[in-house]
Amino acid sequence: MNQYDVTVIGSGPGGYVAAIRCAQLGLKTALIEKYPTLGGTCLNVGCIPSKALLDSSEHYHNAHSVFAEHGIGLENLTVDMNRMIDRKAGVVKANVDGIVYLMKKNKIDVLTGVGSFVDKTHIIIAPTEGGEAQTIETKNVIIATGSKPTVLPFIAQDKERIITSTEALNIREVPKHMVVIGGGVIGLEMASIYARLGAKVSVVEFMDSLIPTMDRGLGKELKRVLGKIGIEFFMSHKVTGATRAGDVVTVTATNPKKEEVTFEGDYCLVAVGRAPYTAALNLEAAGIEMEERGRIKVDAHLQTNVPGIYAIGDVVRGAMLAHKAEEEGMFVAETIVGQKPHINYLLIPGVVYTWPEVAGVGYTEEQLKEQGKAYKVGSFPFKASGRARASGDTDGFVKVLADKTTDEILGVHMIGPRIADLIAEAVTAMEFRASAEDVARMSHAHPTYAEAM
Ligand code: FAD
């Protein structure tokens, strides 16, 4: 029987980063993945393919709707969905192949199959495509099995017309009318892709604001700007069902006046969040405790109630973000060898890759009010930025929240061009506990979007 210092279950950004760090620290490491490709949700059906399609659809949208204003004329503009989806598949392949290379380079044993606990120190790997199961012995385990799309129990998802984000990344035609249930990050990114390609898109949201966990001002501005590309929003609507007849899907909802309304389209995307994924792990065999919402319970060191068994990423509490999972992967590897790592969860930025992009880090204004903290606000609109005027991207703003007495930056929230990259400046400043004045006195190249900071 093969023996390991550490066995990582799941090869997403949490798992593969944890495996690499363990190997770098001299631990004999195995990585178990049930799918034939590595990289988990993020690389296969999440961050990377969605960004590939967001970029493709943005090119089309600009050619269709923006180039003319720059004096560029185009005739016979077309969209080849097969080519777009194939390109996306190529981008995914390059990324997942990169992980295979990294595993080899770091001498990590990749075991393909479904991993489940036999007991605290033994894991059985059942191959998904036939063959014999193998059992390994391990001193430590890192569970990084991620998450799956949440299903609404009253909606039968056929994964052809009533779909999740996974299928939405593979539609080989431009939908006529896509009804998106959920105005969160994934729903809005998918809505943007198809609206830019010419589909009619209706977003039906239960809450009265978009991206409600981020600073309130961001969702408000995003709704206004996405409205300009034709996305229609139905806020405070409670979806009650979705059915399919042939190629037609009908979504029913109750509006704020308590009336029943229906939406008819050719696709319905259910994007109401994601749930931790622990099926098949047989956690009971190791005596691992769970907590609410199907998450694995962990302590401040990301250790479960069983010594030597850790859990990271989407399967534990906290934001479901790839870079959060990565941080936790590093953290656990270093903890196992006795180091004293640290994660500042407040400084894990959140980003939405719509156009304009949305990003935030630190406390929101709502949180500061709730805490009764004295703060001041500085806000700069992109319409006053020379760089933004030159490119024609004048929607949005950068908002900095700072402590009223000490001037320490407490939160930065932005919506605007390329701010998914600009948020890194806010993270750096806050990591070094900069004051708002520190950042204001740094030289920012002119003209750049970064000057808005
Ligand atoms: P996952 O990436 O979910 O990986 C878990 C892996 O474990 C999977 O490969 C699974 O097959 C495997 N597994 C599960 N059970 C077993 C088992 N028993 N045996 C063997 N293998 C098993 N986050 C961002 O930060 N930025 C983004 O732009 C972004 N965009 C997204 C877009 C979409 C459409 C979606 C769906 C998600 C997006 N996310 C984004 C979220 C991000 O993908 C997740 O937060 C991240 O992948 C979580 O990483 P993880 O390692 O915890 O789990």
Short mmCIF file of C-alpha atoms in Angstrom, two decimals, residues 123-318:
data_model
loop_
_atom_site.label_atom_id
_atom_site.label_comp_id
_atom_site.label_asym_id
_atom_site.label_seq_id
_atom_site.Cartn_x
_atom_site.Cartn_y
_atom_site.Cartn_z
CA ILE A 123 -8.48 6.59 1.55
CA ILE A 124 -9.88 4.45 -1.21
CA ILE A 125 -9.78 5.75 -4.77
CA ALA A 126 -12.46 4.30 -7.07
CA PRO A 127 -11.59 4.92 -10.72
CA THR A 128 -14.42 6.66 -12.57
CA GLU A 129 -13.79 4.78 -15.82
CA GLY A 130 -13.48 1.19 -14.62
CA GLY A 131 -10.36 -0.51 -13.31
CA GLU A 132 -9.42 -1.50 -9.80
CA ALA A 133 -9.86 0.63 -6.73
CA GLN A 134 -6.71 1.32 -4.70
CA THR A 135 -6.31 2.20 -1.06
CA ILE A 136 -3.59 4.48 0.25
CA GLU A 137 -2.38 5.32 3.73
CA THR A 138 -1.80 8.95 4.70
CA LYS A 139 -0.67 10.93 7.74
CA ASN A 140 -2.62 14.06 6.79
CA VAL A 141 -5.57 14.79 4.51
CA ILE A 142 -6.60 18.08 2.92
CA ILE A 143 -10.21 18.02 1.71
CA ALA A 144 -10.62 20.43 -1.21
CA THR A 145 -13.70 19.03 -2.94
CA GLY A 146 -15.22 22.43 -3.76
CA SER A 147 -18.80 23.15 -4.62
CA LYS A 148 -21.60 22.48 -7.11
CA PRO A 149 -24.38 24.79 -8.39
CA THR A 150 -27.29 25.06 -5.94
CA VAL A 151 -30.47 23.49 -7.28
CA LEU A 152 -33.92 24.88 -6.60
CA PRO A 153 -36.00 21.87 -5.52
CA PHE A 154 -39.04 23.05 -7.48
CA ILE A 155 -37.18 23.38 -10.78
CA ALA A 156 -36.21 20.34 -12.84
CA GLN A 157 -32.94 21.22 -14.56
CA ASP A 158 -32.65 19.25 -17.78
CA LYS A 159 -29.22 20.81 -18.43
CA GLU A 160 -30.23 21.55 -22.04
CA ARG A 161 -32.70 24.41 -21.75
CA ILE A 162 -32.95 24.80 -17.99
CA ILE A 163 -29.28 25.01 -17.19
CA THR A 164 -26.53 25.83 -14.69
CA SER A 165 -23.41 27.92 -15.35
CA THR A 166 -21.61 24.77 -16.51
CA GLU A 167 -23.94 24.34 -19.51
CA ALA A 168 -24.15 28.11 -20.04
CA LEU A 169 -20.44 28.01 -20.91
CA ASN A 170 -21.15 25.64 -23.79
CA ILE A 171 -24.13 27.03 -25.70
CA ARG A 172 -23.31 26.83 -29.39
CA GLU A 173 -25.90 29.37 -30.52
CA VAL A 174 -26.92 32.86 -29.47
CA PRO A 175 -30.05 32.43 -27.34
CA LYS A 176 -33.11 34.41 -28.39
CA HIS A 177 -34.16 35.09 -24.83
CA MET A 178 -32.24 33.90 -21.80
CA VAL A 179 -33.99 34.14 -18.46
CA VAL A 180 -31.40 34.29 -15.69
CA ILE A 181 -32.57 33.40 -12.19
CA GLY A 182 -30.22 35.21 -9.79
CA GLY A 183 -28.48 38.60 -9.96
CA GLY A 184 -25.27 37.52 -8.22
CA VAL A 185 -21.77 37.38 -9.69
CA ILE A 186 -22.20 34.28 -11.86
CA GLY A 187 -25.67 35.26 -13.10
CA LEU A 188 -24.49 38.73 -14.13
CA GLU A 189 -21.32 37.51 -15.85
CA MET A 190 -23.35 35.02 -17.91
CA ALA A 191 -26.06 37.62 -18.58
CA SER A 192 -23.35 39.98 -19.87
CA ILE A 193 -21.88 37.37 -22.22
CA TYR A 194 -25.17 36.64 -23.94
CA ALA A 195 -26.56 40.18 -23.91
CA ARG A 196 -23.38 41.38 -25.64
CA LEU A 197 -23.83 38.70 -28.29
CA GLY A 198 -27.31 39.98 -29.04
CA ALA A 199 -29.58 37.81 -26.88
CA LYS A 200 -32.46 39.33 -25.00
CA VAL A 201 -31.61 38.75 -21.33
CA SER A 202 -33.95 39.05 -18.34
CA VAL A 203 -32.49 38.79 -14.85
CA VAL A 204 -35.00 37.78 -12.17
CA GLU A 205 -33.69 38.50 -8.66
CA PHE A 206 -35.25 37.78 -5.27
CA MET A 207 -33.50 40.66 -3.46
CA ASP A 208 -33.96 44.36 -4.15
CA SER A 209 -30.29 44.84 -5.16
CA LEU A 210 -27.70 43.16 -7.35
CA ILE A 211 -24.48 41.65 -5.91
CA PRO A 212 -25.93 42.33 -2.44
CA THR A 213 -22.87 41.26 -0.43
CA MET A 214 -20.75 44.02 -1.97
CA ASP A 215 -20.91 47.72 -1.11
CA ARG A 216 -24.46 48.83 -1.96
CA GLY A 217 -23.41 51.64 -4.30
CA LEU A 218 -21.73 49.15 -6.64
CA GLY A 219 -24.84 47.09 -7.36
CA LYS A 220 -26.85 50.24 -8.02
CA GLU A 221 -24.35 51.58 -10.56
CA LEU A 222 -23.90 48.15 -12.16
CA LYS A 223 -27.65 47.79 -12.68
CA ARG A 224 -27.77 51.17 -14.39
CA VAL A 225 -24.84 50.41 -16.69
CA LEU A 226 -25.90 46.86 -17.60
CA GLY A 227 -29.33 48.26 -18.43
CA LYS A 228 -27.58 50.23 -21.19
CA ILE A 229 -26.60 47.00 -22.99
CA GLY A 230 -30.20 45.87 -22.85
CA ILE A 231 -30.29 43.56 -19.82
CA GLU A 232 -33.67 43.83 -18.13
CA PHE A 233 -33.87 43.44 -14.37
CA PHE A 234 -36.85 42.20 -12.39
CA MET A 235 -35.95 42.89 -8.78
CA SER A 236 -37.75 41.59 -5.67
CA HIS A 237 -39.24 38.80 -7.76
CA LYS A 238 -39.61 35.37 -6.19
CA VAL A 239 -39.26 32.62 -8.79
CA THR A 240 -41.84 29.88 -8.24
CA GLY A 241 -41.11 27.52 -11.12
CA ALA A 242 -39.56 26.86 -14.51
CA THR A 243 -40.80 24.36 -17.05
CA ARG A 244 -39.78 23.31 -20.53
CA ALA A 245 -41.97 22.43 -23.49
CA GLY A 246 -39.90 21.68 -26.59
CA ASP A 247 -37.47 24.56 -27.01
CA VAL A 248 -39.52 26.96 -24.90
CA VAL A 249 -38.94 27.52 -21.21
CA THR A 250 -41.43 29.30 -19.01
CA VAL A 251 -40.35 30.84 -15.73
CA THR A 252 -42.98 31.90 -13.24
CA ALA A 253 -42.41 34.39 -10.44
CA THR A 254 -44.27 36.52 -7.92
CA ASN A 255 -43.61 40.23 -8.34
CA PRO A 256 -43.43 42.80 -5.49
CA LYS A 257 -47.19 43.43 -5.87
CA LYS A 258 -47.74 39.69 -5.19
CA GLU A 259 -48.94 39.13 -8.76
CA GLU A 260 -47.83 36.10 -10.76
CA VAL A 261 -45.70 36.98 -13.78
CA THR A 262 -44.22 34.72 -16.47
CA PHE A 263 -41.11 34.92 -18.61
CA GLU A 264 -40.86 32.91 -21.80
CA GLY A 265 -37.48 32.21 -23.31
CA ASP A 266 -35.41 29.54 -25.03
CA TYR A 267 -32.96 29.15 -22.13
CA CYS A 268 -33.29 29.51 -18.37
CA LEU A 269 -30.07 29.79 -16.40
CA VAL A 270 -30.40 28.96 -12.71
CA ALA A 271 -27.64 30.92 -10.95
CA VAL A 272 -28.73 31.06 -7.32
CA GLY A 273 -25.41 30.23 -5.71
CA ARG A 274 -23.26 27.22 -5.04
CA ALA A 275 -23.30 24.55 -2.34
CA PRO A 276 -20.32 22.74 -0.76
CA TYR A 277 -19.70 19.35 -2.35
CA THR A 278 -18.95 16.41 -0.05
CA ALA A 279 -20.91 13.58 -1.68
CA ALA A 280 -18.97 10.30 -1.92
CA LEU A 281 -16.31 11.38 0.61
CA ASN A 282 -17.76 9.09 3.30
CA LEU A 283 -16.86 11.63 5.98
CA GLU A 284 -18.60 9.53 8.66
CA ALA A 285 -15.93 6.83 8.33
CA ALA A 286 -13.37 9.34 9.59
CA GLY A 287 -15.78 10.93 12.10
CA ILE A 288 -15.62 14.38 10.47
CA GLU A 289 -18.20 16.88 11.69
CA MET A 290 -20.25 19.12 9.44
CA GLU A 291 -21.82 22.53 10.09
CA GLU A 292 -24.73 24.46 8.57
CA ARG A 293 -25.30 24.61 4.81
CA GLY A 294 -23.45 21.36 4.15
CA ARG A 295 -20.02 22.80 4.95
CA ILE A 296 -17.23 20.91 6.66
CA LYS A 297 -16.59 22.35 10.12
CA VAL A 298 -13.05 23.66 10.64
CA ASP A 299 -11.22 25.60 13.34
CA ALA A 300 -9.04 28.70 12.92
CA HIS A 301 -6.26 26.44 11.52
CA LEU A 302 -8.66 24.96 8.95
CA GLN A 303 -8.41 21.65 10.79
CA THR A 304 -11.55 19.54 11.15
CA ASN A 305 -12.51 17.96 14.47
CA VAL A 306 -10.17 15.10 13.47
CA PRO A 307 -6.47 15.96 14.02
CA GLY A 308 -4.52 15.77 10.76
CA ILE A 309 -7.59 16.21 8.54
CA TYR A 310 -8.03 19.71 7.12
CA ALA A 311 -10.55 21.28 4.73
CA ILE A 312 -10.17 24.34 2.48
CA GLY A 313 -11.85 26.36 -0.26
CA ASP A 314 -15.53 26.26 -1.22
CA VAL A 315 -16.21 23.29 1.04
CA VAL A 316 -15.64 25.43 4.19
CA ARG A 317 -16.98 28.78 5.45
CA GLY A 318 -16.10 32.05 3.75
#
